mmCIF file of C-alpha atoms in Angstrom:
data_model
loop_
_atom_site.group_PDB
_atom_site.id
_atom_site.type_symbol
_atom_site.label_atom_id
_atom_site.label_comp_id
_atom_site.label_asym_id
_atom_site.label_seq_id
_atom_site.Cartn_x
_atom_site.Cartn_y
_atom_site.Cartn_z
ATOM 1 C CA UNK A 1 -9.449 2.715 -38.907
ATOM 2 C CA UNK A 2 -9.179 6.456 -39.454
ATOM 3 C CA UNK A 3 -11.805 8.398 -37.399
ATOM 4 C CA UNK A 4 -13.141 10.377 -40.421
ATOM 5 C CA UNK A 5 -13.726 7.251 -42.409
ATOM 6 C CA UNK A 6 -15.311 5.513 -39.389
ATOM 7 C CA UNK A 7 -17.940 8.281 -39.035
ATOM 8 C CA UNK A 8 -18.474 8.327 -42.935
ATOM 9 C CA UNK A 9 -19.055 4.536 -42.896
ATOM 10 C CA UNK A 10 -21.704 5.263 -40.278
ATOM 11 C CA UNK A 11 -23.526 7.370 -42.639
ATOM 12 C CA UNK A 12 -23.156 10.659 -40.774
ATOM 13 C CA UNK A 13 -22.051 13.006 -43.391
ATOM 14 C CA UNK A 14 -19.510 13.596 -46.205
ATOM 15 C CA UNK A 15 -15.812 13.166 -45.519
ATOM 16 C CA UNK A 16 -15.340 16.996 -45.825
ATOM 17 C CA UNK A 17 -18.112 17.917 -43.481
ATOM 18 C CA UNK A 18 -16.960 15.407 -40.834
ATOM 19 C CA UNK A 19 -13.385 16.626 -41.033
ATOM 20 C CA UNK A 20 -14.588 20.186 -40.202
ATOM 21 C CA UNK A 21 -16.690 18.751 -37.274
ATOM 22 C CA UNK A 22 -13.800 16.852 -35.798
ATOM 23 C CA UNK A 23 -11.478 19.743 -35.946
ATOM 24 C CA UNK A 24 -14.261 21.719 -34.412
ATOM 25 C CA UNK A 25 -14.279 19.463 -31.392
ATOM 26 C CA UNK A 26 -17.658 17.968 -32.023
ATOM 27 C CA UNK A 27 -16.278 14.262 -31.820
ATOM 28 C CA UNK A 28 -15.127 12.431 -28.572
ATOM 29 C CA UNK A 29 -13.190 9.085 -28.473
ATOM 30 C CA UNK A 30 -13.492 7.299 -25.063
ATOM 31 C CA UNK A 31 -14.649 10.451 -23.640
ATOM 32 C CA UNK A 32 -11.635 12.552 -24.869
ATOM 33 C CA UNK A 33 -12.171 15.384 -27.567
ATOM 34 C CA UNK A 34 -10.341 14.470 -30.708
ATOM 35 C CA UNK A 35 -9.553 16.999 -33.247
ATOM 36 C CA UNK A 36 -7.446 14.940 -35.838
ATOM 37 C CA UNK A 37 -9.559 13.357 -38.606
ATOM 38 C CA UNK A 38 -6.610 11.050 -39.333
ATOM 39 C CA UNK A 39 -6.428 9.704 -35.867
ATOM 40 C CA UNK A 40 -6.741 5.897 -35.844
ATOM 41 C CA UNK A 41 -9.366 4.083 -33.716
ATOM 42 C CA UNK A 42 -10.446 0.627 -32.806
ATOM 43 C CA UNK A 43 -13.867 0.676 -34.378
ATOM 44 C CA UNK A 44 -14.997 -2.448 -32.317
ATOM 45 C CA UNK A 45 -13.885 -1.252 -28.954
ATOM 46 C CA UNK A 46 -13.533 2.588 -28.741
ATOM 47 C CA UNK A 47 -16.489 4.588 -27.711
ATOM 48 C CA UNK A 48 -17.158 7.344 -30.368
ATOM 49 C CA UNK A 49 -19.736 10.144 -29.972
ATOM 50 C CA UNK A 50 -20.521 12.461 -32.724
ATOM 51 C CA UNK A 51 -22.323 15.793 -31.725
ATOM 52 C CA UNK A 52 -23.394 13.944 -28.611
ATOM 53 C CA UNK A 53 -24.665 10.831 -30.560
ATOM 54 C CA UNK A 54 -23.145 7.367 -29.944
ATOM 55 C CA UNK A 55 -21.576 5.953 -33.105
ATOM 56 C CA UNK A 56 -21.996 2.243 -33.695
ATOM 57 C CA UNK A 57 -20.056 0.846 -36.516
ATOM 58 C CA UNK A 58 -21.695 -1.216 -39.082
ATOM 59 C CA UNK A 59 -19.590 -4.118 -40.302
ATOM 60 C CA UNK A 60 -22.114 -4.705 -43.218
ATOM 61 C CA UNK A 61 -24.409 -2.325 -45.065
ATOM 62 C CA UNK A 62 -27.031 -2.853 -47.677
ATOM 63 C CA UNK A 63 -28.560 -0.563 -50.269
ATOM 64 C CA UNK A 64 -31.280 -0.760 -53.025
ATOM 65 C CA UNK A 65 -30.313 1.078 -56.002
ATOM 66 C CA UNK A 66 -32.637 1.865 -59.002
ATOM 67 C CA UNK A 67 -30.107 1.557 -61.726
ATOM 68 C CA UNK A 68 -30.618 3.825 -64.713
ATOM 69 C CA UNK A 69 -29.740 2.878 -68.405
ATOM 70 C CA UNK A 70 -26.210 3.816 -69.412
ATOM 71 C CA UNK A 71 -24.491 2.826 -66.216
ATOM 72 C CA UNK A 72 -22.440 -0.184 -65.910
ATOM 73 C CA UNK A 73 -22.633 -2.658 -63.022
ATOM 74 C CA UNK A 74 -19.065 -2.535 -61.768
ATOM 75 C CA UNK A 75 -16.966 -1.040 -59.047
ATOM 76 C CA UNK A 76 -14.655 0.736 -61.643
ATOM 77 C CA UNK A 77 -14.468 1.528 -65.395
ATOM 78 C CA UNK A 78 -12.254 3.206 -67.538
ATOM 79 C CA UNK A 79 -14.903 4.473 -70.010
ATOM 80 C CA UNK A 80 -18.265 4.491 -68.396
ATOM 81 C CA UNK A 81 -19.896 5.618 -65.162
ATOM 82 C CA UNK A 82 -20.490 2.855 -62.697
ATOM 83 C CA UNK A 83 -23.223 1.969 -60.234
ATOM 84 C CA UNK A 84 -20.722 2.920 -57.486
ATOM 85 C CA UNK A 85 -20.097 6.345 -58.955
ATOM 86 C CA UNK A 86 -23.801 7.169 -58.130
ATOM 87 C CA UNK A 87 -22.747 6.932 -54.347
ATOM 88 C CA UNK A 88 -20.289 9.751 -54.646
ATOM 89 C CA UNK A 89 -16.593 9.941 -53.553
ATOM 90 C CA UNK A 90 -17.492 9.697 -49.744
ATOM 91 C CA UNK A 91 -19.023 5.994 -50.179
ATOM 92 C CA UNK A 92 -17.281 3.066 -48.296
ATOM 93 C CA UNK A 93 -14.559 1.730 -50.363
ATOM 94 C CA UNK A 94 -15.743 -1.907 -49.760
ATOM 95 C CA UNK A 95 -18.972 -1.587 -51.497
ATOM 96 C CA UNK A 96 -19.823 -3.785 -54.588
ATOM 97 C CA UNK A 97 -22.976 -4.677 -56.823
ATOM 98 C CA UNK A 98 -24.468 -8.049 -56.288
ATOM 99 C CA UNK A 99 -24.577 -9.606 -59.833
ATOM 100 C CA UNK A 100 -24.847 -7.230 -62.739
ATOM 101 C CA UNK A 101 -27.449 -5.707 -65.133
ATOM 102 C CA UNK A 102 -26.585 -4.964 -68.770
ATOM 103 C CA UNK A 103 -25.663 -1.164 -69.424
ATOM 104 C CA UNK A 104 -28.932 -0.660 -71.142
ATOM 105 C CA UNK A 105 -31.062 -2.456 -68.470
ATOM 106 C CA UNK A 106 -32.684 -0.466 -65.545
ATOM 107 C CA UNK A 107 -33.880 -1.488 -62.158
ATOM 108 C CA UNK A 108 -33.113 -3.220 -58.999
ATOM 109 C CA UNK A 109 -29.522 -3.702 -58.040
ATOM 110 C CA UNK A 110 -28.316 -4.602 -54.449
ATOM 111 C CA UNK A 111 -25.260 -2.865 -53.202
ATOM 112 C CA UNK A 112 -23.440 -4.278 -50.163
ATOM 113 C CA UNK A 113 -20.217 -5.276 -48.729
ATOM 114 C CA UNK A 114 -21.496 -8.568 -47.512
ATOM 115 C CA UNK A 115 -19.614 -11.270 -49.669
ATOM 116 C CA UNK A 116 -21.342 -14.160 -47.931
ATOM 117 C CA UNK A 117 -24.818 -12.896 -48.801
ATOM 118 C CA UNK A 118 -23.821 -11.956 -52.345
ATOM 119 C CA UNK A 119 -22.511 -15.598 -52.779
ATOM 120 C CA UNK A 120 -25.855 -17.207 -51.629
ATOM 121 C CA UNK A 121 -27.856 -14.803 -53.817
ATOM 122 C CA UNK A 122 -25.656 -15.505 -56.931
ATOM 123 C CA UNK A 123 -25.103 -19.123 -56.419
ATOM 124 C CA UNK A 124 -26.633 -21.172 -59.115
ATOM 125 C CA UNK A 125 -27.614 -23.989 -56.645
ATOM 126 C CA UNK A 126 -29.891 -21.585 -54.742
ATOM 127 C CA UNK A 127 -32.234 -20.884 -57.818
ATOM 128 C CA UNK A 128 -32.846 -17.347 -56.485
ATOM 129 C CA UNK A 129 -35.664 -15.643 -58.497
ATOM 130 C CA UNK A 130 -35.042 -12.554 -60.701
ATOM 131 C CA UNK A 131 -38.103 -10.952 -62.114
ATOM 132 C CA UNK A 132 -38.034 -8.453 -65.126
ATOM 133 C CA UNK A 133 -40.508 -6.308 -66.763
ATOM 134 C CA UNK A 134 -40.096 -6.705 -70.609
ATOM 135 C CA UNK A 135 -41.383 -4.434 -73.169
ATOM 136 C CA UNK A 136 -41.480 -6.157 -76.521
ATOM 137 C CA UNK A 137 -41.097 -5.379 -80.120
ATOM 138 C CA UNK A 138 -44.161 -7.766 -81.273
ATOM 139 C CA UNK A 139 -47.263 -8.834 -79.452
ATOM 140 C CA UNK A 140 -46.852 -11.576 -77.011
ATOM 141 C CA UNK A 141 -48.966 -14.774 -77.318
ATOM 142 C CA UNK A 142 -49.687 -17.841 -75.366
ATOM 143 C CA UNK A 143 -47.500 -20.065 -77.637
ATOM 144 C CA UNK A 144 -44.446 -17.842 -76.560
ATOM 145 C CA UNK A 145 -45.517 -18.093 -73.035
ATOM 146 C CA UNK A 146 -45.778 -21.976 -72.976
ATOM 147 C CA UNK A 147 -42.324 -22.211 -74.669
ATOM 148 C CA UNK A 148 -40.536 -19.903 -72.061
ATOM 149 C CA UNK A 149 -42.212 -21.865 -69.271
ATOM 150 C CA UNK A 150 -41.008 -25.171 -70.544
ATOM 151 C CA UNK A 151 -37.367 -23.898 -71.143
ATOM 152 C CA UNK A 152 -35.793 -22.743 -74.362
ATOM 153 C CA UNK A 153 -32.555 -23.405 -76.293
ATOM 154 C CA UNK A 154 -30.296 -20.166 -76.153
ATOM 155 C CA UNK A 155 -27.174 -21.945 -77.237
ATOM 156 C CA UNK A 156 -26.062 -23.438 -73.955
ATOM 157 C CA UNK A 157 -25.372 -26.802 -73.012
ATOM 158 C CA UNK A 158 -28.947 -27.324 -71.730
ATOM 159 C CA UNK A 159 -32.309 -25.617 -72.045
ATOM 160 C CA UNK A 160 -33.058 -22.788 -69.715
ATOM 161 C CA UNK A 161 -34.801 -23.638 -66.568
ATOM 162 C CA UNK A 162 -38.714 -23.118 -66.553
ATOM 163 C CA UNK A 163 -39.582 -19.477 -66.297
ATOM 164 C CA UNK A 164 -42.682 -17.894 -64.868
ATOM 165 C CA UNK A 165 -44.450 -15.425 -67.208
ATOM 166 C CA UNK A 166 -47.240 -12.895 -66.693
ATOM 167 C CA UNK A 167 -48.661 -11.158 -69.524
ATOM 168 C CA UNK A 168 -49.450 -7.596 -68.686
ATOM 169 C CA UNK A 169 -50.199 -6.047 -72.059
ATOM 170 C CA UNK A 170 -49.996 -7.174 -75.747
ATOM 171 C CA UNK A 171 -46.194 -6.101 -75.707
ATOM 172 C CA UNK A 172 -45.436 -6.237 -72.061
ATOM 173 C CA UNK A 173 -44.759 -9.117 -69.721
ATOM 174 C CA UNK A 174 -42.859 -10.093 -66.640
ATOM 175 C CA UNK A 175 -40.501 -12.792 -66.804
ATOM 176 C CA UNK A 176 -39.115 -14.691 -63.668
ATOM 177 C CA UNK A 177 -35.925 -16.744 -64.024
ATOM 178 C CA UNK A 178 -33.724 -18.491 -61.677
ATOM 179 C CA UNK A 179 -30.490 -18.465 -63.621
ATOM 180 C CA UNK A 180 -28.185 -15.491 -64.623
ATOM 181 C CA UNK A 181 -26.745 -16.380 -68.067
ATOM 182 C CA UNK A 182 -25.257 -13.630 -70.152
ATOM 183 C CA UNK A 183 -28.126 -11.704 -71.931
ATOM 184 C CA UNK A 184 -30.384 -14.283 -70.761
ATOM 185 C CA UNK A 185 -33.789 -12.649 -70.917
ATOM 186 C CA UNK A 186 -33.055 -10.942 -74.326
ATOM 187 C CA UNK A 187 -31.770 -14.398 -75.799
ATOM 188 C CA UNK A 188 -34.961 -16.202 -74.471
ATOM 189 C CA UNK A 189 -37.279 -13.632 -75.897
ATOM 190 C CA UNK A 190 -35.357 -13.894 -79.264
ATOM 191 C CA UNK A 191 -35.491 -17.647 -79.297
ATOM 192 C CA UNK A 192 -39.323 -17.607 -79.077
ATOM 193 C CA UNK A 193 -39.622 -15.039 -81.934
ATOM 194 C CA UNK A 194 -39.662 -11.705 -80.071
ATOM 195 C CA UNK A 195 -37.265 -8.915 -79.249
ATOM 196 C CA UNK A 196 -36.909 -6.942 -75.960
ATOM 197 C CA UNK A 197 -37.140 -3.121 -76.434
ATOM 198 C CA UNK A 198 -36.962 -2.234 -72.645
ATOM 199 C CA UNK A 199 -35.659 -4.379 -69.667
ATOM 200 C CA UNK A 200 -36.135 -3.440 -66.087
ATOM 201 C CA UNK A 201 -35.414 -5.680 -63.087
ATOM 202 C CA UNK A 202 -38.115 -5.437 -60.423
ATOM 203 C CA UNK A 203 -37.237 -8.050 -57.927
ATOM 204 C CA UNK A 204 -34.412 -10.320 -56.753
ATOM 205 C CA UNK A 205 -35.400 -13.037 -54.370
ATOM 206 C CA UNK A 206 -37.186 -11.328 -51.515
ATOM 207 C CA UNK A 207 -36.301 -7.847 -52.490
ATOM 208 C CA UNK A 208 -38.566 -5.736 -54.599
ATOM 209 C CA UNK A 209 -37.799 -2.411 -56.131
ATOM 210 C CA UNK A 210 -39.266 0.235 -54.223
ATOM 211 C CA UNK A 211 -41.706 1.945 -56.638
ATOM 212 C CA UNK A 212 -41.177 5.411 -55.276
ATOM 213 C CA UNK A 213 -37.299 5.143 -55.712
ATOM 214 C CA UNK A 214 -36.156 7.340 -58.668
ATOM 215 C CA UNK A 215 -33.851 6.176 -61.323
ATOM 216 C CA UNK A 216 -30.198 6.755 -60.264
ATOM 217 C CA UNK A 217 -31.333 6.947 -56.594
ATOM 218 C CA UNK A 218 -30.530 4.518 -53.624
ATOM 219 C CA UNK A 219 -31.642 3.942 -50.051
ATOM 220 C CA UNK A 220 -30.743 1.731 -47.267
ATOM 221 C CA UNK A 221 -32.620 -1.495 -46.910
ATOM 222 C CA UNK A 222 -35.223 -1.548 -44.138
ATOM 223 C CA UNK A 223 -34.699 -3.964 -41.259
ATOM 224 C CA UNK A 224 -37.554 -6.185 -42.595
ATOM 225 C CA UNK A 225 -35.791 -6.304 -46.060
ATOM 226 C CA UNK A 226 -32.461 -7.150 -44.397
ATOM 227 C CA UNK A 227 -33.955 -9.900 -42.302
ATOM 228 C CA UNK A 228 -35.742 -11.597 -45.305
ATOM 229 C CA UNK A 229 -32.570 -11.336 -47.345
ATOM 230 C CA UNK A 230 -30.582 -12.895 -44.623
ATOM 231 C CA UNK A 231 -32.833 -15.927 -44.915
ATOM 232 C CA UNK A 232 -30.599 -16.775 -47.892
ATOM 233 C CA UNK A 233 -27.462 -17.133 -45.863
#
């Protein structure tokens, strides 16, 4: 791996700043100063120090993103800004979003390079819960709640699995599902005679959206969050 990429992947700065620091002699590899950003290293064996700080390579990284509306859940797109564009040009090139949120849907999205964890979180057999905050066109009532909690016909081969509903206000609920069918939440509410006007995912499995994380921002998962997510593996 290139030395400058290694340091970027260690989250130590932008590629341009790291290149300057390498050329300035602020990086050593196996106790020898290195001034060429393009020099290749063995990230598992070589001992790299940046400004006197030992750099330990992370094979897997995990970010919580507060996706805003208008951004597509993809690694690249010819027409729209993607969730990875929010990470800038110096991001690791192996990152991807775990699952997807509709373009107009906001909220929690896990960004990682851990394919095994992604598979476990998205596998239908795992029944990982996804919780959404839903603002509705019409007042929500107990009849609609009962139908959603029993499972409804959204045009698939079988009814949706039973959902969990919490009524927050007349036109505001949270809906927890364990599937990930296309536009599922919107289709479920439509089936019971209502329409979603605003949709935000607030939880996926054990991971809950940080209420202090602004739209369009991201942060690394805490050790506790990573440990709890790892229980899905």
